[in-house]
Amino acid sequence: MRIKKRKSEILEGDLTPMIDMTFQLIAFFMVLINFTQSETNDMVQLPDSALAKPPDSQLENLVIIHLGQDGTAVMNHTEVNYLGLRHYLDVEYYRIDVQTTDNPKQTTIVIRAHKAAKGGMVQELIQICQEAGFENFALRAEENINSAPKYITPLGG
Amino acid sequence: MKIRNTDGEGEKIELQMTPMIDIVFQLLVFFIMTFKIVAMEGDFNIRMPAAAPQAAPPDQMEFPPMKLYLSANEDGTLAGIRLNEESLPTVQHLNSRIQELIGTDGGPSRDTAEIEVGFDYDLHYEWVIGAITAVSGTKDAHGNVVRLIEKIRFNTPESPNE
């Protein structure tokens, strides 16, 4: 029998489609990556609300306070019981007043409280902030994705 | 001029793909590992100066601020709702009642309406947000948000032992 002599060739796969896909995947994850980790805290599980829509424009001059279920507050990476926040708020007020051109009274205190935290603790926290001189507050809630409103009735419903 | 006849004429230049693919996959793995789906968040704005100068004593105002009080069970769940002197069974009823009050000509308008929210110390915060949601707006049949009361403030807190 005659055996056909084959010329040995290096087989090369076409890499173009794979690289296309990989770059598309990278672009997808790059666009969606969220670097605002400092605004979240693992100990806080926000209450949900059907009306909690993200603001159209990003608020400026924010001070974010996380309030855990047990009364632990986190502000500027400092963890302290919420009743002991006054000192840190005074420092923050002074810092905004002296080191920036902003008016500390226009600064918004964003309160990210755990949904099972006692409401009275949130009230006390607001009072402590008021005593430090802050006036504007924002209570943060998670957008209720299932649009079935848990707490509100549709008009005419 | 003599043109040099190179031996490699017509030779295919091959790019080294391996390092690029290495890096690209590392990038891909990094982005996949750090990917986290975060639910969108929104704010309810409350303006509460420490000593708010009042325009007029409440009894002389055309529409004095409404008063809402939420009472709690021992486990922190909602026990009852009182709007002014009226008892309401659920947050849905509160929302409907606010719609009635704001929607009528005889009541305060959306811009002037004001509400003071009070609650038991132990009431869980999610119920407070639920009540604030109910007084601050509603959704129409098309899912658009209809604002109700925008001026919301808390009353002075009472300590748990009082």
mmCIF file of C-alpha atoms in Angstrom:
data_model
loop_
_atom_site.group_PDB
_atom_site.id
_atom_site.type_symbol
_atom_site.label_atom_id
_atom_site.label_comp_id
_atom_site.label_asym_id
_atom_site.label_seq_id
_atom_site.Cartn_x
_atom_site.Cartn_y
_atom_site.Cartn_z
ATOM 1 C CA MET A 1 0.000 0.000 0.000
ATOM 2 C CA ARG A 2 1.175 3.391 -0.791
ATOM 3 C CA ILE A 3 1.217 5.829 2.053
ATOM 4 C CA LYS A 4 0.635 9.419 1.158
ATOM 5 C CA LYS A 5 3.286 11.686 2.437
ATOM 6 C CA ARG A 6 1.822 14.649 4.257
ATOM 7 C CA LYS A 7 3.486 17.933 4.702
ATOM 8 C CA SER A 8 3.527 18.739 8.415
ATOM 9 C CA GLU A 9 1.761 22.009 9.175
ATOM 10 C CA ILE A 10 1.193 23.913 12.383
ATOM 11 C CA LEU A 11 -2.513 24.216 12.902
ATOM 12 C CA GLU A 12 -3.501 27.658 14.148
ATOM 13 C CA GLY A 13 -6.897 28.359 15.588
ATOM 14 C CA ASP A 14 -8.485 31.670 14.740
ATOM 15 C CA LEU A 15 -8.264 33.704 17.907
ATOM 16 C CA THR A 16 -10.113 36.772 16.666
ATOM 17 C CA PRO A 17 -13.667 35.841 17.777
ATOM 18 C CA MET A 18 -12.442 34.808 21.215
ATOM 19 C CA ILE A 19 -10.556 38.057 21.701
ATOM 20 C CA ASP A 20 -13.576 40.010 20.474
ATOM 21 C CA MET A 21 -15.793 38.340 23.022
ATOM 22 C CA THR A 22 -13.291 38.705 25.817
ATOM 23 C CA PHE A 23 -12.882 42.415 25.173
ATOM 24 C CA GLN A 24 -16.634 42.850 25.102
ATOM 25 C CA LEU A 25 -16.915 41.070 28.434
ATOM 26 C CA ILE A 26 -14.190 43.257 29.925
ATOM 27 C CA ALA A 27 -15.930 46.379 28.635
ATOM 28 C CA PHE A 28 -19.213 45.180 30.153
ATOM 29 C CA PHE A 29 -17.739 44.590 33.598
ATOM 30 C CA MET A 30 -15.712 47.810 33.466
ATOM 31 C CA VAL A 31 -18.808 49.869 32.782
ATOM 32 C CA LEU A 32 -20.800 48.202 35.522
ATOM 33 C CA ILE A 33 -18.166 48.145 38.203
ATOM 34 C CA ASN A 34 -19.175 50.160 41.224
ATOM 35 C CA PHE A 35 -16.407 51.983 42.990
ATOM 36 C CA THR A 36 -18.695 53.679 45.507
ATOM 37 C CA GLN A 37 -17.954 51.069 48.114
ATOM 38 C CA SER A 38 -17.414 53.733 50.758
ATOM 39 C CA GLU A 39 -21.113 54.560 50.645
ATOM 40 C CA THR A 40 -22.115 51.099 51.700
ATOM 41 C CA ASN A 41 -21.609 49.140 54.848
ATOM 42 C CA ASP A 42 -22.148 45.454 55.314
ATOM 43 C CA MET A 43 -23.761 45.744 58.719
ATOM 44 C CA VAL A 44 -26.565 47.882 57.337
ATOM 45 C CA GLN A 45 -29.507 46.351 55.527
ATOM 46 C CA LEU A 46 -31.564 49.258 54.288
ATOM 47 C CA PRO A 47 -35.359 49.306 54.475
ATOM 48 C CA ASP A 48 -37.012 49.219 51.082
ATOM 49 C CA SER A 49 -39.376 51.761 49.700
ATOM 50 C CA ALA A 50 -41.266 52.016 46.444
ATOM 51 C CA LEU A 51 -40.515 55.736 46.238
ATOM 52 C CA ALA A 52 -36.792 55.573 46.902
ATOM 53 C CA LYS A 53 -35.588 56.577 43.486
ATOM 54 C CA PRO A 54 -31.949 57.488 42.920
ATOM 55 C CA PRO A 55 -31.578 61.277 42.769
ATOM 56 C CA ASP A 56 -31.243 62.852 39.333
ATOM 57 C CA SER A 57 -28.112 64.686 40.322
ATOM 58 C CA GLN A 58 -25.522 63.568 42.786
ATOM 59 C CA LEU A 59 -25.864 65.412 46.076
ATOM 60 C CA GLU A 60 -22.858 67.445 47.053
ATOM 61 C CA ASN A 61 -21.438 67.901 50.517
ATOM 62 C CA LEU A 62 -22.524 64.661 52.031
ATOM 63 C CA VAL A 63 -21.702 63.141 55.366
ATOM 64 C CA ILE A 64 -22.768 59.526 55.460
ATOM 65 C CA ILE A 65 -23.603 57.891 58.774
ATOM 66 C CA HIS A 66 -24.327 54.172 58.918
ATOM 67 C CA LEU A 67 -26.411 53.004 61.845
ATOM 68 C CA GLY A 68 -26.437 49.322 62.697
ATOM 69 C CA GLN A 69 -29.166 47.384 64.402
ATOM 70 C CA ASP A 70 -27.322 47.450 67.728
ATOM 71 C CA GLY A 71 -26.672 51.191 67.702
ATOM 72 C CA THR A 72 -23.179 51.034 66.219
ATOM 73 C CA ALA A 73 -22.599 54.031 63.998
ATOM 74 C CA VAL A 74 -19.950 54.316 61.301
ATOM 75 C CA MET A 75 -18.889 57.721 60.077
ATOM 76 C CA ASN A 76 -15.759 58.388 58.020
ATOM 77 C CA HIS A 77 -14.556 54.830 58.740
ATOM 78 C CA THR A 78 -14.820 55.423 62.491
ATOM 79 C CA GLU A 79 -16.972 52.950 64.357
ATOM 80 C CA VAL A 80 -18.547 54.219 67.540
ATOM 81 C CA ASN A 81 -21.831 53.992 69.419
ATOM 82 C CA TYR A 82 -24.219 56.516 67.924
ATOM 83 C CA LEU A 83 -24.528 58.387 71.219
ATOM 84 C CA GLY A 84 -20.797 59.124 71.077
ATOM 85 C CA LEU A 85 -20.888 60.686 67.618
ATOM 86 C CA ARG A 86 -21.126 64.279 68.792
ATOM 87 C CA HIS A 87 -17.369 64.784 68.954
ATOM 88 C CA TYR A 88 -16.872 63.456 65.409
ATOM 89 C CA LEU A 89 -19.726 65.605 64.112
ATOM 90 C CA ASP A 90 -18.211 68.691 65.724
ATOM 91 C CA VAL A 91 -14.891 67.899 64.054
ATOM 92 C CA GLU A 92 -16.626 67.394 60.707
ATOM 93 C CA TYR A 93 -18.563 70.662 61.076
ATOM 94 C CA TYR A 94 -15.369 72.530 61.870
ATOM 95 C CA ARG A 95 -13.544 70.861 58.980
ATOM 96 C CA ILE A 96 -16.235 71.846 56.460
ATOM 97 C CA ASP A 97 -16.422 75.355 57.884
ATOM 98 C CA VAL A 98 -12.683 76.059 57.899
ATOM 99 C CA GLN A 99 -11.099 73.855 55.285
ATOM 100 C CA THR A 100 -13.713 74.128 52.545
ATOM 101 C CA THR A 101 -15.695 76.932 51.026
ATOM 102 C CA ASP A 102 -18.955 75.130 51.725
ATOM 103 C CA ASN A 103 -21.448 76.148 54.318
ATOM 104 C CA PRO A 104 -21.712 73.320 56.831
ATOM 105 C CA LYS A 105 -25.387 74.121 57.299
ATOM 106 C CA GLN A 106 -25.968 73.145 53.688
ATOM 107 C CA THR A 107 -24.278 69.805 54.209
ATOM 108 C CA THR A 108 -26.630 66.866 54.056
ATOM 109 C CA ILE A 109 -26.322 64.136 56.623
ATOM 110 C CA VAL A 110 -27.225 60.887 54.905
ATOM 111 C CA ILE A 111 -28.510 58.379 57.410
ATOM 112 C CA ARG A 112 -28.213 54.764 56.321
ATOM 113 C CA ALA A 113 -29.917 52.924 59.137
ATOM 114 C CA HIS A 114 -30.557 49.194 59.372
ATOM 115 C CA LYS A 115 -34.175 48.347 58.779
ATOM 116 C CA ALA A 116 -34.525 46.659 62.167
ATOM 117 C CA ALA A 117 -32.817 49.491 64.079
ATOM 118 C CA LYS A 118 -35.053 51.208 66.580
ATOM 119 C CA GLY A 119 -36.686 54.312 65.175
ATOM 120 C CA GLY A 120 -35.924 56.147 68.397
ATOM 121 C CA MET A 121 -32.208 55.686 67.791
ATOM 122 C CA VAL A 122 -32.552 57.395 64.409
ATOM 123 C CA GLN A 123 -34.427 60.250 66.076
ATOM 124 C CA GLU A 124 -31.705 60.605 68.682
ATOM 125 C CA LEU A 125 -29.034 60.485 66.000
ATOM 126 C CA ILE A 126 -30.765 63.316 64.137
ATOM 127 C CA GLN A 127 -30.980 65.282 67.367
ATOM 128 C CA ILE A 128 -27.240 64.830 67.978
ATOM 129 C CA CYS A 129 -26.535 66.077 64.444
ATOM 130 C CA GLN A 130 -28.826 69.060 65.034
ATOM 131 C CA GLU A 131 -26.960 69.920 68.187
ATOM 132 C CA ALA A 132 -23.720 69.859 66.170
ATOM 133 C CA GLY A 133 -25.272 72.399 63.765
ATOM 134 C CA PHE A 134 -26.405 70.293 60.810
ATOM 135 C CA GLU A 135 -29.861 70.917 59.393
ATOM 136 C CA ASN A 136 -30.367 68.832 56.300
ATOM 137 C CA PHE A 137 -30.935 65.130 56.521
ATOM 138 C CA ALA A 138 -31.610 62.387 54.032
ATOM 139 C CA LEU A 139 -32.993 59.046 55.095
ATOM 140 C CA ARG A 140 -31.705 56.468 52.696
ATOM 141 C CA ALA A 141 -33.812 53.538 51.547
ATOM 142 C CA GLU A 142 -33.382 50.842 48.972
ATOM 143 C CA GLU A 143 -35.447 50.985 45.837
ATOM 144 C CA ASN A 144 -38.149 48.360 45.891
ATOM 145 C CA ILE A 145 -37.508 46.509 42.670
ATOM 146 C CA ASN A 146 -40.728 44.507 42.676
ATOM 147 C CA SER A 147 -42.881 47.360 41.869
ATOM 148 C CA ALA A 148 -45.725 45.947 43.936
ATOM 149 C CA PRO A 149 -45.726 48.718 46.496
ATOM 150 C CA LYS A 150 -45.487 47.281 49.939
ATOM 151 C CA TYR A 151 -46.500 50.378 51.769
ATOM 152 C CA ILE A 152 -48.414 52.463 49.308
ATOM 153 C CA THR A 153 -51.685 52.166 47.507
ATOM 154 C CA PRO A 154 -51.933 53.170 43.861
ATOM 155 C CA LEU A 155 -54.229 56.064 43.110
ATOM 156 C CA GLY A 156 -57.739 54.824 42.850
ATOM 157 C CA GLY A 157 -56.694 51.424 44.111
ATOM 158 C CA MET B 1 19.569 52.381 -6.984
ATOM 159 C CA LYS B 2 19.825 48.795 -6.179
ATOM 160 C CA ILE B 3 16.924 47.385 -4.293
ATOM 161 C CA ARG B 4 17.928 44.754 -1.860
ATOM 162 C CA ASN B 5 16.092 41.592 -2.352
ATOM 163 C CA THR B 6 15.270 40.376 1.107
ATOM 164 C CA ASP B 7 14.837 36.745 1.772
ATOM 165 C CA GLY B 8 11.816 37.241 3.975
ATOM 166 C CA GLU B 9 9.709 38.813 1.280
ATOM 167 C CA GLY B 10 6.032 37.952 1.668
ATOM 168 C CA GLU B 11 6.586 36.390 5.062
ATOM 169 C CA LYS B 12 3.685 36.678 7.487
ATOM 170 C CA ILE B 13 4.498 38.571 10.649
ATOM 171 C CA GLU B 14 2.949 36.765 13.570
ATOM 172 C CA LEU B 15 1.989 38.598 16.724
ATOM 173 C CA GLN B 16 2.629 36.916 20.019
ATOM 174 C CA MET B 17 -0.907 36.462 21.283
ATOM 175 C CA THR B 18 -0.156 34.542 24.452
ATOM 176 C CA PRO B 19 0.887 37.471 26.714
ATOM 177 C CA MET B 20 -2.034 39.560 25.548
ATOM 178 C CA ILE B 21 -4.524 36.785 26.195
ATOM 179 C CA ASP B 22 -2.953 36.215 29.607
ATOM 180 C CA ILE B 23 -3.454 39.832 30.590
ATOM 181 C CA VAL B 24 -6.912 40.043 29.082
ATOM 182 C CA PHE B 25 -8.059 36.998 31.027
ATOM 183 C CA GLN B 26 -6.581 38.375 34.218
ATOM 184 C CA LEU B 27 -8.489 41.599 33.682
ATOM 185 C CA LEU B 28 -11.631 39.651 32.979
ATOM 186 C CA VAL B 29 -11.251 37.588 36.146
ATOM 187 C CA PHE B 30 -10.620 40.761 38.178
ATOM 188 C CA PHE B 31 -13.775 42.430 36.918
ATOM 189 C CA ILE B 32 -15.867 39.304 37.400
ATOM 190 C CA MET B 33 -14.632 38.861 40.957
ATOM 191 C CA THR B 34 -15.278 42.484 41.914
ATOM 192 C CA PHE B 35 -18.659 42.593 40.237
ATOM 193 C CA LYS B 36 -21.427 43.175 42.708
ATOM 194 C CA ILE B 37 -25.019 43.901 41.942
ATOM 195 C CA VAL B 38 -26.043 46.800 44.121
ATOM 196 C CA ALA B 39 -29.670 47.766 44.501
ATOM 197 C CA MET B 40 -30.420 51.368 43.680
ATOM 198 C CA GLU B 41 -30.864 53.623 46.657
ATOM 199 C CA GLY B 42 -32.811 56.807 47.148
ATOM 200 C CA ASP B 43 -33.258 59.423 49.816
ATOM 201 C CA PHE B 44 -36.097 61.021 51.691
ATOM 202 C CA ASN B 45 -35.016 64.546 52.445
ATOM 203 C CA ILE B 46 -35.833 66.040 55.783
ATOM 204 C CA ARG B 47 -34.963 69.572 56.778
ATOM 205 C CA MET B 48 -34.819 69.959 60.519
ATOM 206 C CA PRO B 49 -33.063 72.993 61.945
ATOM 207 C CA ALA B 50 -32.386 72.693 65.668
ATOM 208 C CA ALA B 51 -34.600 75.642 66.569
ATOM 209 C CA ALA B 52 -36.937 76.234 63.680
ATOM 210 C CA PRO B 53 -38.428 79.725 63.714
ATOM 211 C CA GLN B 54 -42.148 79.263 63.279
ATOM 212 C CA ALA B 55 -43.967 81.551 60.905
ATOM 213 C CA ALA B 56 -47.011 81.656 63.107
ATOM 214 C CA PRO B 57 -48.368 79.768 66.113
ATOM 215 C CA PRO B 58 -49.990 76.554 64.895
ATOM 216 C CA ASP B 59 -53.494 77.661 65.896
ATOM 217 C CA GLN B 60 -53.220 80.783 63.729
ATOM 218 C CA MET B 61 -51.938 78.998 60.650
ATOM 219 C CA GLU B 62 -54.382 78.211 57.906
ATOM 220 C CA PHE B 63 -53.320 74.597 57.794
ATOM 221 C CA PRO B 64 -51.376 73.578 60.885
ATOM 222 C CA PRO B 65 -48.921 70.712 60.373
ATOM 223 C CA MET B 66 -50.508 67.300 60.447
ATOM 224 C CA LYS B 67 -49.427 65.063 63.236
ATOM 225 C CA LEU B 68 -48.706 61.421 62.640
ATOM 226 C CA TYR B 69 -47.919 59.021 65.436
ATOM 227 C CA LEU B 70 -46.904 55.397 65.015
ATOM 228 C CA SER B 71 -47.106 53.080 67.986
ATOM 229 C CA ALA B 72 -45.144 49.864 68.291
ATOM 230 C CA ASN B 73 -45.668 46.362 69.606
ATOM 231 C CA GLU B 74 -43.091 44.894 71.952
ATOM 232 C CA ASP B 75 -41.264 43.237 69.073
ATOM 233 C CA GLY B 76 -40.893 46.529 67.221
ATOM 234 C CA THR B 77 -43.610 45.960 64.647
ATOM 235 C CA LEU B 78 -46.287 48.496 63.900
ATOM 236 C CA ALA B 79 -49.216 48.427 66.330
ATOM 237 C CA GLY B 80 -51.233 51.448 65.295
ATOM 238 C CA ILE B 81 -51.268 54.669 63.306
ATOM 239 C CA ARG B 82 -52.800 57.932 64.431
ATOM 240 C CA LEU B 83 -53.122 60.810 61.976
ATOM 241 C CA ASN B 84 -54.151 63.939 63.877
ATOM 242 C CA GLU B 85 -56.811 62.350 66.095
ATOM 243 C CA GLU B 86 -57.874 59.687 63.664
ATOM 244 C CA SER B 87 -56.866 56.047 64.027
ATOM 245 C CA LEU B 88 -55.910 54.190 60.876
ATOM 246 C CA PRO B 89 -55.486 50.422 60.677
ATOM 247 C CA THR B 90 -52.715 50.105 58.075
ATOM 248 C CA VAL B 91 -50.131 52.129 56.204
ATOM 249 C CA GLN B 92 -52.217 51.719 53.048
ATOM 250 C CA HIS B 93 -55.112 53.479 54.775
ATOM 251 C CA LEU B 94 -52.736 56.237 55.831
ATOM 252 C CA ASN B 95 -51.677 56.692 52.218
ATOM 253 C CA SER B 96 -55.298 56.842 51.041
ATOM 254 C CA ARG B 97 -56.196 59.313 53.806
ATOM 255 C CA ILE B 98 -53.285 61.585 52.911
ATOM 256 C CA GLN B 99 -54.358 61.464 49.273
ATOM 257 C CA GLU B 100 -57.846 62.557 50.324
ATOM 258 C CA LEU B 101 -56.511 65.379 52.478
ATOM 259 C CA ILE B 102 -54.036 66.703 49.934
ATOM 260 C CA GLY B 103 -56.187 66.150 46.891
ATOM 261 C CA THR B 104 -59.147 68.241 48.046
ATOM 262 C CA ASP B 105 -59.464 71.989 47.592
ATOM 263 C CA GLY B 106 -60.297 72.573 51.240
ATOM 264 C CA GLY B 107 -57.054 71.036 52.452
ATOM 265 C CA PRO B 108 -53.449 72.145 52.206
ATOM 266 C CA SER B 109 -51.738 71.932 48.845
ATOM 267 C CA ARG B 110 -48.734 69.767 48.069
ATOM 268 C CA ASP B 111 -46.385 72.696 48.552
ATOM 269 C CA THR B 112 -47.690 73.914 51.874
ATOM 270 C CA ALA B 113 -48.622 70.641 53.538
ATOM 271 C CA GLU B 114 -46.419 69.747 56.440
ATOM 272 C CA ILE B 115 -46.360 66.698 58.647
ATOM 273 C CA GLU B 116 -44.717 65.963 61.944
ATOM 274 C CA VAL B 117 -43.927 62.300 62.422
ATOM 275 C CA GLY B 118 -43.611 60.768 65.860
ATOM 276 C CA PHE B 119 -43.234 57.140 66.844
ATOM 277 C CA ASP B 120 -42.512 54.833 69.731
ATOM 278 C CA TYR B 121 -38.825 54.429 70.506
ATOM 279 C CA ASP B 122 -38.794 50.698 69.797
ATOM 280 C CA LEU B 123 -40.561 50.867 66.449
ATOM 281 C CA HIS B 124 -38.368 49.366 63.767
ATOM 282 C CA TYR B 125 -36.980 51.859 61.307
ATOM 283 C CA GLU B 126 -38.475 50.045 58.299
ATOM 284 C CA TRP B 127 -41.966 50.962 59.548
ATOM 285 C CA VAL B 128 -40.901 54.574 59.899
ATOM 286 C CA ILE B 129 -39.678 54.556 56.298
ATOM 287 C CA GLY B 130 -42.903 52.796 55.305
ATOM 288 C CA ALA B 131 -44.975 55.576 56.863
ATOM 289 C CA ILE B 132 -42.762 58.277 55.345
ATOM 290 C CA THR B 133 -43.207 56.589 51.965
ATOM 291 C CA ALA B 134 -46.967 56.579 52.467
ATOM 292 C CA VAL B 135 -47.167 60.281 53.304
ATOM 293 C CA SER B 136 -44.610 61.487 50.790
ATOM 294 C CA GLY B 137 -46.088 60.029 47.653
ATOM 295 C CA THR B 138 -47.837 57.359 45.726
ATOM 296 C CA LYS B 139 -47.709 55.747 42.328
ATOM 297 C CA ASP B 140 -50.349 56.141 39.685
ATOM 298 C CA ALA B 141 -51.594 53.362 37.429
ATOM 299 C CA HIS B 142 -48.669 53.888 35.047
ATOM 300 C CA GLY B 143 -46.087 53.638 37.796
ATOM 301 C CA ASN B 144 -45.311 57.365 37.861
ATOM 302 C CA VAL B 145 -44.621 58.843 41.251
ATOM 303 C CA VAL B 146 -47.145 61.402 42.488
ATOM 304 C CA ARG B 147 -45.742 63.525 45.289
ATOM 305 C CA LEU B 148 -47.914 64.218 48.313
ATOM 306 C CA ILE B 149 -46.298 65.846 51.346
ATOM 307 C CA GLU B 150 -42.729 67.043 50.957
ATOM 308 C CA LYS B 151 -42.205 68.825 54.256
ATOM 309 C CA ILE B 152 -41.649 66.040 56.719
ATOM 310 C CA ARG B 153 -40.115 66.452 60.143
ATOM 311 C CA PHE B 154 -39.699 64.301 63.204
ATOM 312 C CA ASN B 155 -40.945 65.304 66.619
ATOM 313 C CA THR B 156 -38.629 65.476 69.622
ATOM 314 C CA PRO B 157 -37.534 61.985 70.601
ATOM 315 C CA GLU B 158 -38.544 60.454 73.884
ATOM 316 C CA SER B 159 -36.073 58.264 75.662
ATOM 317 C CA PRO B 160 -37.168 54.640 76.076
ATOM 318 C CA ASN B 161 -37.614 54.906 79.826
ATOM 319 C CA GLU B 162 -39.946 57.870 79.764
#
